């Protein structure tokens, strides 16, 4: 396992020239660009696991006989503010291997004069290996564990995979909502779905929160497979989701988590990509902290027929950074929107659980 460990140092505090390339309009760092690096890092670590720690170049995919793609991003959770701007270390390691899949854990840390000052972000990428000729699943190298710490990491990766499989079985695209969720839905309908003349909040129909962006995919953003780099898509989706969350809350927002990403199909170079975002769930008006869950869907558009094919589905969570309560409530109108609302609620509950566990650790 330790042979797969890889790190990248980004000296933002000590290199004004580098910081200028990543700075956002508020003097901080462009989170979407850091996400792009994390996806690239996870891919590099996966190839390192397959080719050995001494590998320096990937070479031609067909000569290697296999390729690796991102199947999904389990979560990326922000644990501490990115401000003030400091030197940052991105690192990762393969923590679990299945038959043809790998779980890569990534970390973002802020560095000071005395070493690590803060762990800023933790996340997991699920990578899969494919045969370069048949494009079918190809076995990956098993992990050799050499310490108690590595055994613990392996168990963490195994549990993450099992949890993801369990969540897939509970998906609302397969099974109906639970009785508790049905009660919560009815309560939401009684409180926000009817016209009662309430004035202490603003109801916003989910269908009215759409924000989209249509782009041509250029070869400068290609990966080693000659498709659009997944990290670039993550950045585009993040920035569109950020804009939508800001418009909905009417304030600048702070990133809390990337709750999930699914990669259904690759995006070809030269294709027209339509990114569509909408607000899926919000905490009740006046509740603190106010949280906004945003979905972004990426579709490749066939210019001859107008048909759209979904390639990626992204879910993000933000909160206003001025600590103000958001007196706007997103409300679903159709059954499909109700399912999206419930998926958002589940994601927010998972995020609360993870942050709660993290906050308990120092006192344990």
PDB file of C-alpha atoms in Angstrom, residues 45-296:
ATOM      1  CA  UNK A  45      -1.965   6.967  -8.031  1.00  0.00           C
ATOM      2  CA  UNK A  46      -4.075   4.246  -9.675  1.00  0.00           C
ATOM      3  CA  UNK A  47      -1.639   3.898 -12.569  1.00  0.00           C
ATOM      4  CA  UNK A  48       1.233   3.862 -10.068  1.00  0.00           C
ATOM      5  CA  UNK A  49      -0.456   0.937  -8.300  1.00  0.00           C
ATOM      6  CA  UNK A  50      -0.726  -0.995 -11.576  1.00  0.00           C
ATOM      7  CA  UNK A  51       2.705  -0.128 -13.008  1.00  0.00           C
ATOM      8  CA  UNK A  52       4.838   0.025  -9.865  1.00  0.00           C
ATOM      9  CA  UNK A  53       6.263   2.864  -7.737  1.00  0.00           C
ATOM     10  CA  UNK A  54       9.228   3.410 -10.084  1.00  0.00           C
ATOM     11  CA  UNK A  55       7.140   4.299 -13.132  1.00  0.00           C
ATOM     12  CA  UNK A  56       7.882   7.742 -14.570  1.00  0.00           C
ATOM     13  CA  UNK A  57       5.713   7.849 -17.675  1.00  0.00           C
ATOM     14  CA  UNK A  58       2.469   6.208 -18.720  1.00  0.00           C
ATOM     15  CA  UNK A  59       3.366   5.631 -22.349  1.00  0.00           C
ATOM     16  CA  UNK A  60       0.799   4.468 -24.893  1.00  0.00           C
ATOM     17  CA  UNK A  61      -2.397   2.966 -23.528  1.00  0.00           C
ATOM     18  CA  UNK A  62      -2.563   0.213 -26.155  1.00  0.00           C
ATOM     19  CA  UNK A  63       1.014  -0.795 -25.359  1.00  0.00           C
ATOM     20  CA  UNK A  64       0.170  -1.014 -21.653  1.00  0.00           C
ATOM     21  CA  UNK A  65      -2.936  -3.062 -22.461  1.00  0.00           C
ATOM     22  CA  UNK A  66      -5.216  -1.322 -19.966  1.00  0.00           C
ATOM     23  CA  UNK A  67      -6.567   2.044 -18.929  1.00  0.00           C
ATOM     24  CA  UNK A  68      -8.083   3.457 -15.736  1.00  0.00           C
ATOM     25  CA  UNK A  69     -11.111   5.724 -15.399  1.00  0.00           C
ATOM     26  CA  UNK A  70     -12.904   7.420 -12.521  1.00  0.00           C
ATOM     27  CA  UNK A  71     -16.111   5.496 -11.798  1.00  0.00           C
ATOM     28  CA  UNK A  72     -17.340   7.823  -9.078  1.00  0.00           C
ATOM     29  CA  UNK A  73     -16.313  10.240  -6.371  1.00  0.00           C
ATOM     30  CA  UNK A  74     -17.696   9.026  -3.060  1.00  0.00           C
ATOM     31  CA  UNK A  75     -17.321  12.289  -1.154  1.00  0.00           C
ATOM     32  CA  UNK A  76     -15.062  15.298  -0.725  1.00  0.00           C
ATOM     33  CA  UNK A  77     -15.673  16.955   2.657  1.00  0.00           C
ATOM     34  CA  UNK A  78     -14.240  20.299   3.713  1.00  0.00           C
ATOM     35  CA  UNK A  79     -13.039  20.081   7.314  1.00  0.00           C
ATOM     36  CA  UNK A  80     -11.424  23.510   7.770  1.00  0.00           C
ATOM     37  CA  UNK A  81     -11.472  26.860   5.934  1.00  0.00           C
ATOM     38  CA  UNK A  82      -9.082  27.322   3.019  1.00  0.00           C
ATOM     39  CA  UNK A  83      -8.405  30.855   4.282  1.00  0.00           C
ATOM     40  CA  UNK A  84      -5.943  32.233   5.153  1.00  0.00           C
ATOM     41  CA  UNK A  85      -4.064  31.146   2.020  1.00  0.00           C
ATOM     42  CA  UNK A  86      -1.166  28.874   2.917  1.00  0.00           C
ATOM     43  CA  UNK A  87       1.024  26.328   1.160  1.00  0.00           C
ATOM     44  CA  UNK A  88      -1.063  23.256   0.391  1.00  0.00           C
ATOM     45  CA  UNK A  89      -0.179  19.593   0.089  1.00  0.00           C
ATOM     46  CA  UNK A  90      -2.403  17.247  -1.896  1.00  0.00           C
ATOM     47  CA  UNK A  91      -1.791  13.569  -1.184  1.00  0.00           C
ATOM     48  CA  UNK A  92      -3.398  10.223  -1.807  1.00  0.00           C
ATOM     49  CA  UNK A  93      -3.012   6.462  -1.522  1.00  0.00           C
ATOM     50  CA  UNK A  94      -4.785   3.320  -2.722  1.00  0.00           C
ATOM     51  CA  UNK A  95      -6.574   1.995   0.379  1.00  0.00           C
ATOM     52  CA  UNK A  96      -8.578  -0.883  -1.115  1.00  0.00           C
ATOM     53  CA  UNK A  97      -8.681  -3.043  -4.232  1.00  0.00           C
ATOM     54  CA  UNK A  98     -11.500  -5.185  -5.560  1.00  0.00           C
ATOM     55  CA  UNK A  99     -11.348  -7.418  -8.602  1.00  0.00           C
ATOM     56  CA  UNK A 100     -11.081  -4.574 -11.101  1.00  0.00           C
ATOM     57  CA  UNK A 101     -11.563  -1.501  -8.905  1.00  0.00           C
ATOM     58  CA  UNK A 102      -9.496   0.630  -6.562  1.00  0.00           C
ATOM     59  CA  UNK A 103     -10.478   2.993  -3.747  1.00  0.00           C
ATOM     60  CA  UNK A 104      -8.169   6.008  -3.572  1.00  0.00           C
ATOM     61  CA  UNK A 105      -8.240   8.190  -0.442  1.00  0.00           C
ATOM     62  CA  UNK A 106      -7.145  11.806  -0.955  1.00  0.00           C
ATOM     63  CA  UNK A 107      -6.270  14.558   1.482  1.00  0.00           C
ATOM     64  CA  UNK A 108      -5.676  18.305   1.289  1.00  0.00           C
ATOM     65  CA  UNK A 109      -3.531  19.838   4.039  1.00  0.00           C
ATOM     66  CA  UNK A 110      -2.420  23.390   4.868  1.00  0.00           C
ATOM     67  CA  UNK A 111       1.273  23.676   5.693  1.00  0.00           C
ATOM     68  CA  UNK A 112       2.969  26.184   7.968  1.00  0.00           C
ATOM     69  CA  UNK A 113       6.507  26.784   9.189  1.00  0.00           C
ATOM     70  CA  UNK A 114       6.201  23.920  11.689  1.00  0.00           C
ATOM     71  CA  UNK A 115       4.494  21.437   9.363  1.00  0.00           C
ATOM     72  CA  UNK A 116       0.827  20.536   8.913  1.00  0.00           C
ATOM     73  CA  UNK A 117      -1.470  23.197  10.367  1.00  0.00           C
ATOM     74  CA  UNK A 118      -4.858  21.913   9.220  1.00  0.00           C
ATOM     75  CA  UNK A 119      -6.435  19.048   7.360  1.00  0.00           C
ATOM     76  CA  UNK A 120      -8.598  20.980   4.922  1.00  0.00           C
ATOM     77  CA  UNK A 121     -10.339  18.223   2.990  1.00  0.00           C
ATOM     78  CA  UNK A 122     -10.737  14.457   2.853  1.00  0.00           C
ATOM     79  CA  UNK A 123     -12.237  12.424   0.043  1.00  0.00           C
ATOM     80  CA  UNK A 124     -12.425   9.126  -1.829  1.00  0.00           C
ATOM     81  CA  UNK A 125     -12.316   8.277  -5.514  1.00  0.00           C
ATOM     82  CA  UNK A 126     -13.465   4.963  -6.970  1.00  0.00           C
ATOM     83  CA  UNK A 127     -11.331   3.990  -9.964  1.00  0.00           C
ATOM     84  CA  UNK A 128     -11.870   1.067 -12.358  1.00  0.00           C
ATOM     85  CA  UNK A 129      -9.475  -0.711 -14.698  1.00  0.00           C
ATOM     86  CA  UNK A 130     -10.470  -1.619 -18.257  1.00  0.00           C
ATOM     87  CA  UNK A 131      -8.844  -3.700 -20.993  1.00  0.00           C
ATOM     88  CA  UNK A 132      -7.533  -1.351 -23.704  1.00  0.00           C
ATOM     89  CA  UNK A 133      -8.845  -3.558 -26.518  1.00  0.00           C
ATOM     90  CA  UNK A 134     -12.099  -5.066 -25.252  1.00  0.00           C
ATOM     91  CA  UNK A 135     -12.969  -2.218 -22.813  1.00  0.00           C
ATOM     92  CA  UNK A 136     -14.156  -4.867 -20.353  1.00  0.00           C
ATOM     93  CA  UNK A 137     -13.144  -5.086 -16.689  1.00  0.00           C
ATOM     94  CA  UNK A 138      -9.512  -6.006 -16.128  1.00  0.00           C
ATOM     95  CA  UNK A 139      -8.132  -7.350 -12.814  1.00  0.00           C
ATOM     96  CA  UNK A 140      -6.009  -4.981 -10.722  1.00  0.00           C
ATOM     97  CA  UNK A 141      -3.037  -5.843  -8.548  1.00  0.00           C
ATOM     98  CA  UNK A 142      -4.005  -6.867  -5.003  1.00  0.00           C
ATOM     99  CA  UNK A 143      -2.762  -4.726  -2.126  1.00  0.00           C
ATOM    100  CA  UNK A 144      -0.063  -5.968   0.244  1.00  0.00           C
ATOM    101  CA  UNK A 145      -0.602  -4.612   3.753  1.00  0.00           C
ATOM    102  CA  UNK A 146       2.486  -3.979   5.858  1.00  0.00           C
ATOM    103  CA  UNK A 147       1.268  -2.360   9.099  1.00  0.00           C
ATOM    104  CA  UNK A 148      -1.691  -1.902  11.424  1.00  0.00           C
ATOM    105  CA  UNK A 149      -2.277   1.533   9.930  1.00  0.00           C
ATOM    106  CA  UNK A 150      -2.507   0.059   6.434  1.00  0.00           C
ATOM    107  CA  UNK A 151      -4.883  -2.652   7.654  1.00  0.00           C
ATOM    108  CA  UNK A 152      -7.087   0.056   9.174  1.00  0.00           C
ATOM    109  CA  UNK A 153      -7.027   2.027   5.914  1.00  0.00           C
ATOM    110  CA  UNK A 154      -7.932  -1.117   3.978  1.00  0.00           C
ATOM    111  CA  UNK A 155     -10.920  -1.716   6.263  1.00  0.00           C
ATOM    112  CA  UNK A 156     -11.976   1.903   5.758  1.00  0.00           C
ATOM    113  CA  UNK A 157     -11.848   1.469   1.984  1.00  0.00           C
ATOM    114  CA  UNK A 158     -13.718  -1.829   2.148  1.00  0.00           C
ATOM    115  CA  UNK A 159     -16.424  -0.286   4.343  1.00  0.00           C
ATOM    116  CA  UNK A 160     -16.735   2.664   1.968  1.00  0.00           C
ATOM    117  CA  UNK A 161     -17.352   0.298  -0.941  1.00  0.00           C
ATOM    118  CA  UNK A 162     -19.946  -1.675   1.045  1.00  0.00           C
ATOM    119  CA  UNK A 163     -21.680   1.537   2.109  1.00  0.00           C
ATOM    120  CA  UNK A 164     -21.812   2.704  -1.495  1.00  0.00           C
ATOM    121  CA  UNK A 165     -23.339  -0.620  -2.553  1.00  0.00           C
ATOM    122  CA  UNK A 166     -25.886  -0.383   0.275  1.00  0.00           C
ATOM    123  CA  UNK A 167     -26.838   3.160  -0.749  1.00  0.00           C
ATOM    124  CA  UNK A 168     -27.261   1.974  -4.334  1.00  0.00           C
ATOM    125  CA  UNK A 169     -29.752  -0.655  -3.165  1.00  0.00           C
ATOM    126  CA  UNK A 170     -31.700   2.080  -1.304  1.00  0.00           C
ATOM    127  CA  UNK A 171     -31.659   4.394  -4.315  1.00  0.00           C
ATOM    128  CA  UNK A 172     -34.987   6.070  -4.974  1.00  0.00           C
ATOM    129  CA  UNK A 173     -34.665   4.969  -8.586  1.00  0.00           C
ATOM    130  CA  UNK A 174     -35.100   1.397  -7.323  1.00  0.00           C
ATOM    131  CA  UNK A 175     -37.177   1.475  -4.133  1.00  0.00           C
ATOM    132  CA  UNK A 176     -39.854   3.856  -2.783  1.00  0.00           C
ATOM    133  CA  UNK A 177     -39.186   6.308   0.064  1.00  0.00           C
ATOM    134  CA  UNK A 178     -39.323   4.975   3.602  1.00  0.00           C
ATOM    135  CA  UNK A 179     -42.403   5.586   5.758  1.00  0.00           C
ATOM    136  CA  UNK A 180     -40.451   8.224   7.718  1.00  0.00           C
ATOM    137  CA  UNK A 181     -39.510  10.007   4.508  1.00  0.00           C
ATOM    138  CA  UNK A 182     -43.122   9.849   3.326  1.00  0.00           C
ATOM    139  CA  UNK A 183     -44.206  11.573   6.561  1.00  0.00           C
ATOM    140  CA  UNK A 184     -41.522  14.236   6.118  1.00  0.00           C
ATOM    141  CA  UNK A 185     -42.684  14.829   2.553  1.00  0.00           C
ATOM    142  CA  UNK A 186     -46.274  15.296   3.667  1.00  0.00           C
ATOM    143  CA  UNK A 187     -45.165  17.664   6.426  1.00  0.00           C
ATOM    144  CA  UNK A 188     -43.174  19.675   3.882  1.00  0.00           C
ATOM    145  CA  UNK A 189     -46.217  19.819   1.580  1.00  0.00           C
ATOM    146  CA  UNK A 190     -48.475  21.044   4.384  1.00  0.00           C
ATOM    147  CA  UNK A 191     -46.010  23.734   5.406  1.00  0.00           C
ATOM    148  CA  UNK A 192     -44.629  24.945   2.084  1.00  0.00           C
ATOM    149  CA  UNK A 193     -46.613  23.395  -0.765  1.00  0.00           C
ATOM    150  CA  UNK A 194     -49.895  25.202  -0.183  1.00  0.00           C
ATOM    151  CA  UNK A 195     -50.786  28.862  -0.612  1.00  0.00           C
ATOM    152  CA  UNK A 196     -51.470  30.064   2.908  1.00  0.00           C
ATOM    153  CA  UNK A 197     -50.277  33.622   2.548  1.00  0.00           C
ATOM    154  CA  UNK A 198     -47.271  33.141   4.834  1.00  0.00           C
ATOM    155  CA  UNK A 199     -44.834  36.034   4.625  1.00  0.00           C
ATOM    156  CA  UNK A 200     -41.895  34.908   6.748  1.00  0.00           C
ATOM    157  CA  UNK A 201     -40.257  33.023   3.880  1.00  0.00           C
ATOM    158  CA  UNK A 202     -40.156  32.939   0.106  1.00  0.00           C
ATOM    159  CA  UNK A 203     -41.203  29.721  -1.605  1.00  0.00           C
ATOM    160  CA  UNK A 204     -39.219  28.873  -4.736  1.00  0.00           C
ATOM    161  CA  UNK A 205     -40.374  26.048  -6.987  1.00  0.00           C
ATOM    162  CA  UNK A 206     -37.534  23.673  -7.794  1.00  0.00           C
ATOM    163  CA  UNK A 207     -38.249  23.897 -11.516  1.00  0.00           C
ATOM    164  CA  UNK A 208     -37.582  27.643 -11.404  1.00  0.00           C
ATOM    165  CA  UNK A 209     -34.016  27.250 -10.079  1.00  0.00           C
ATOM    166  CA  UNK A 210     -32.478  25.923 -13.312  1.00  0.00           C
ATOM    167  CA  UNK A 211     -29.211  27.497 -14.438  1.00  0.00           C
ATOM    168  CA  UNK A 212     -27.324  26.103 -17.421  1.00  0.00           C
ATOM    169  CA  UNK A 213     -24.187  26.495 -19.486  1.00  0.00           C
ATOM    170  CA  UNK A 214     -23.480  25.076 -22.955  1.00  0.00           C
ATOM    171  CA  UNK A 215     -19.914  24.622 -24.162  1.00  0.00           C
ATOM    172  CA  UNK A 216     -17.831  23.130 -26.941  1.00  0.00           C
ATOM    173  CA  UNK A 217     -15.274  20.595 -25.708  1.00  0.00           C
ATOM    174  CA  UNK A 218     -11.768  21.360 -27.013  1.00  0.00           C
ATOM    175  CA  UNK A 219      -8.762  18.981 -27.306  1.00  0.00           C
ATOM    176  CA  UNK A 220      -6.716  21.055 -24.840  1.00  0.00           C
ATOM    177  CA  UNK A 221      -8.805  19.462 -22.057  1.00  0.00           C
ATOM    178  CA  UNK A 222      -8.273  15.850 -23.171  1.00  0.00           C
ATOM    179  CA  UNK A 223      -6.945  13.059 -20.993  1.00  0.00           C
ATOM    180  CA  UNK A 224      -4.674  10.155 -21.926  1.00  0.00           C
ATOM    181  CA  UNK A 225      -7.701   8.336 -23.375  1.00  0.00           C
ATOM    182  CA  UNK A 226      -8.398  11.203 -25.804  1.00  0.00           C
ATOM    183  CA  UNK A 227     -11.633  12.088 -23.979  1.00  0.00           C
ATOM    184  CA  UNK A 228     -12.439  15.179 -21.930  1.00  0.00           C
ATOM    185  CA  UNK A 229     -10.603  15.063 -18.590  1.00  0.00           C
ATOM    186  CA  UNK A 230     -12.983  14.260 -15.743  1.00  0.00           C
ATOM    187  CA  UNK A 231     -11.340  16.785 -13.419  1.00  0.00           C
ATOM    188  CA  UNK A 232     -12.100  19.547 -15.906  1.00  0.00           C
ATOM    189  CA  UNK A 233     -15.763  18.508 -15.879  1.00  0.00           C
ATOM    190  CA  UNK A 234     -15.689  18.606 -12.073  1.00  0.00           C
ATOM    191  CA  UNK A 235     -14.413  22.189 -12.183  1.00  0.00           C
ATOM    192  CA  UNK A 236     -17.059  23.281 -14.681  1.00  0.00           C
ATOM    193  CA  UNK A 237     -19.836  21.666 -12.620  1.00  0.00           C
ATOM    194  CA  UNK A 238     -18.508  23.147  -9.373  1.00  0.00           C
ATOM    195  CA  UNK A 239     -18.395  26.674 -10.770  1.00  0.00           C
ATOM    196  CA  UNK A 240     -21.917  26.452 -12.229  1.00  0.00           C
ATOM    197  CA  UNK A 241     -23.239  25.010  -8.953  1.00  0.00           C
ATOM    198  CA  UNK A 242     -21.499  27.779  -7.002  1.00  0.00           C
ATOM    199  CA  UNK A 243     -23.161  30.428  -9.176  1.00  0.00           C
ATOM    200  CA  UNK A 244     -26.585  28.843  -8.696  1.00  0.00           C
ATOM    201  CA  UNK A 245     -26.162  28.549  -4.911  1.00  0.00           C
ATOM    202  CA  UNK A 246     -25.061  32.205  -4.758  1.00  0.00           C
ATOM    203  CA  UNK A 247     -28.061  33.353  -6.790  1.00  0.00           C
ATOM    204  CA  UNK A 248     -30.452  31.321  -4.654  1.00  0.00           C
ATOM    205  CA  UNK A 249     -29.083  32.491  -1.285  1.00  0.00           C
ATOM    206  CA  UNK A 250     -28.402  36.008  -2.594  1.00  0.00           C
ATOM    207  CA  UNK A 251     -24.987  35.934  -0.940  1.00  0.00           C
ATOM    208  CA  UNK A 252     -21.478  34.594  -1.326  1.00  0.00           C
ATOM    209  CA  UNK A 253     -21.375  30.924  -0.329  1.00  0.00           C
ATOM    210  CA  UNK A 254     -18.796  28.612   1.241  1.00  0.00           C
ATOM    211  CA  UNK A 255     -18.199  25.115  -0.096  1.00  0.00           C
ATOM    212  CA  UNK A 256     -19.011  22.335   2.362  1.00  0.00           C
ATOM    213  CA  UNK A 257     -18.886  19.078   0.396  1.00  0.00           C
ATOM    214  CA  UNK A 258     -18.981  17.286  -2.881  1.00  0.00           C
ATOM    215  CA  UNK A 259     -21.562  14.658  -1.992  1.00  0.00           C
ATOM    216  CA  UNK A 260     -21.238  12.424  -5.043  1.00  0.00           C
ATOM    217  CA  UNK A 261     -20.244  12.248  -8.683  1.00  0.00           C
ATOM    218  CA  UNK A 262     -21.187   9.521 -11.123  1.00  0.00           C
ATOM    219  CA  UNK A 263     -19.338   9.091 -14.414  1.00  0.00           C
ATOM    220  CA  UNK A 264     -21.748   7.292 -16.754  1.00  0.00           C
ATOM    221  CA  UNK A 265     -20.058   7.898 -20.107  1.00  0.00           C
ATOM    222  CA  UNK A 266     -16.950   9.687 -21.394  1.00  0.00           C
ATOM    223  CA  UNK A 267     -17.327  13.101 -23.040  1.00  0.00           C
ATOM    224  CA  UNK A 268     -15.854  13.096 -26.579  1.00  0.00           C
ATOM    225  CA  UNK A 269     -13.562  15.855 -27.803  1.00  0.00           C
ATOM    226  CA  UNK A 270     -15.489  18.180 -30.134  1.00  0.00           C
ATOM    227  CA  UNK A 271     -18.853  17.459 -28.532  1.00  0.00           C
ATOM    228  CA  UNK A 272     -21.295  20.067 -27.285  1.00  0.00           C
ATOM    229  CA  UNK A 273     -21.798  19.733 -23.538  1.00  0.00           C
ATOM    230  CA  UNK A 274     -24.793  21.146 -21.702  1.00  0.00           C
ATOM    231  CA  UNK A 275     -24.432  21.564 -17.941  1.00  0.00           C
ATOM    232  CA  UNK A 276     -27.707  22.090 -16.079  1.00  0.00           C
ATOM    233  CA  UNK A 277     -27.895  22.876 -12.370  1.00  0.00           C
ATOM    234  CA  UNK A 278     -30.803  23.224  -9.981  1.00  0.00           C
ATOM    235  CA  UNK A 279     -31.344  23.628  -6.261  1.00  0.00           C
ATOM    236  CA  UNK A 280     -32.435  20.241  -4.897  1.00  0.00           C
ATOM    237  CA  UNK A 281     -32.778  20.810  -1.152  1.00  0.00           C
ATOM    238  CA  UNK A 282     -32.516  23.603   1.390  1.00  0.00           C
ATOM    239  CA  UNK A 283     -32.697  23.688   5.159  1.00  0.00           C
ATOM    240  CA  UNK A 284     -35.974  25.156   6.497  1.00  0.00           C
ATOM    241  CA  UNK A 285     -36.131  28.978   6.382  1.00  0.00           C
ATOM    242  CA  UNK A 286     -34.518  30.571   9.418  1.00  0.00           C
ATOM    243  CA  UNK A 287     -32.718  27.388  10.457  1.00  0.00           C
ATOM    244  CA  UNK A 288     -29.006  27.729  11.208  1.00  0.00           C
ATOM    245  CA  UNK A 289     -26.748  26.909   9.531  1.00  0.00           C
ATOM    246  CA  UNK A 290     -28.535  27.471   6.238  1.00  0.00           C
ATOM    247  CA  UNK A 291     -27.437  24.850   3.718  1.00  0.00           C
ATOM    248  CA  UNK A 292     -28.109  24.542   0.000  1.00  0.00           C
ATOM    249  CA  UNK A 293     -27.765  21.263  -1.909  1.00  0.00           C
ATOM    250  CA  UNK A 294     -27.222  21.634  -5.658  1.00  0.00           C
ATOM    251  CA  UNK A 295     -27.345  19.088  -8.468  1.00  0.00           C
ATOM    252  CA  UNK A 296     -25.499  19.527 -11.772  1.00  0.00           C
TER     253      UNK A 296
END
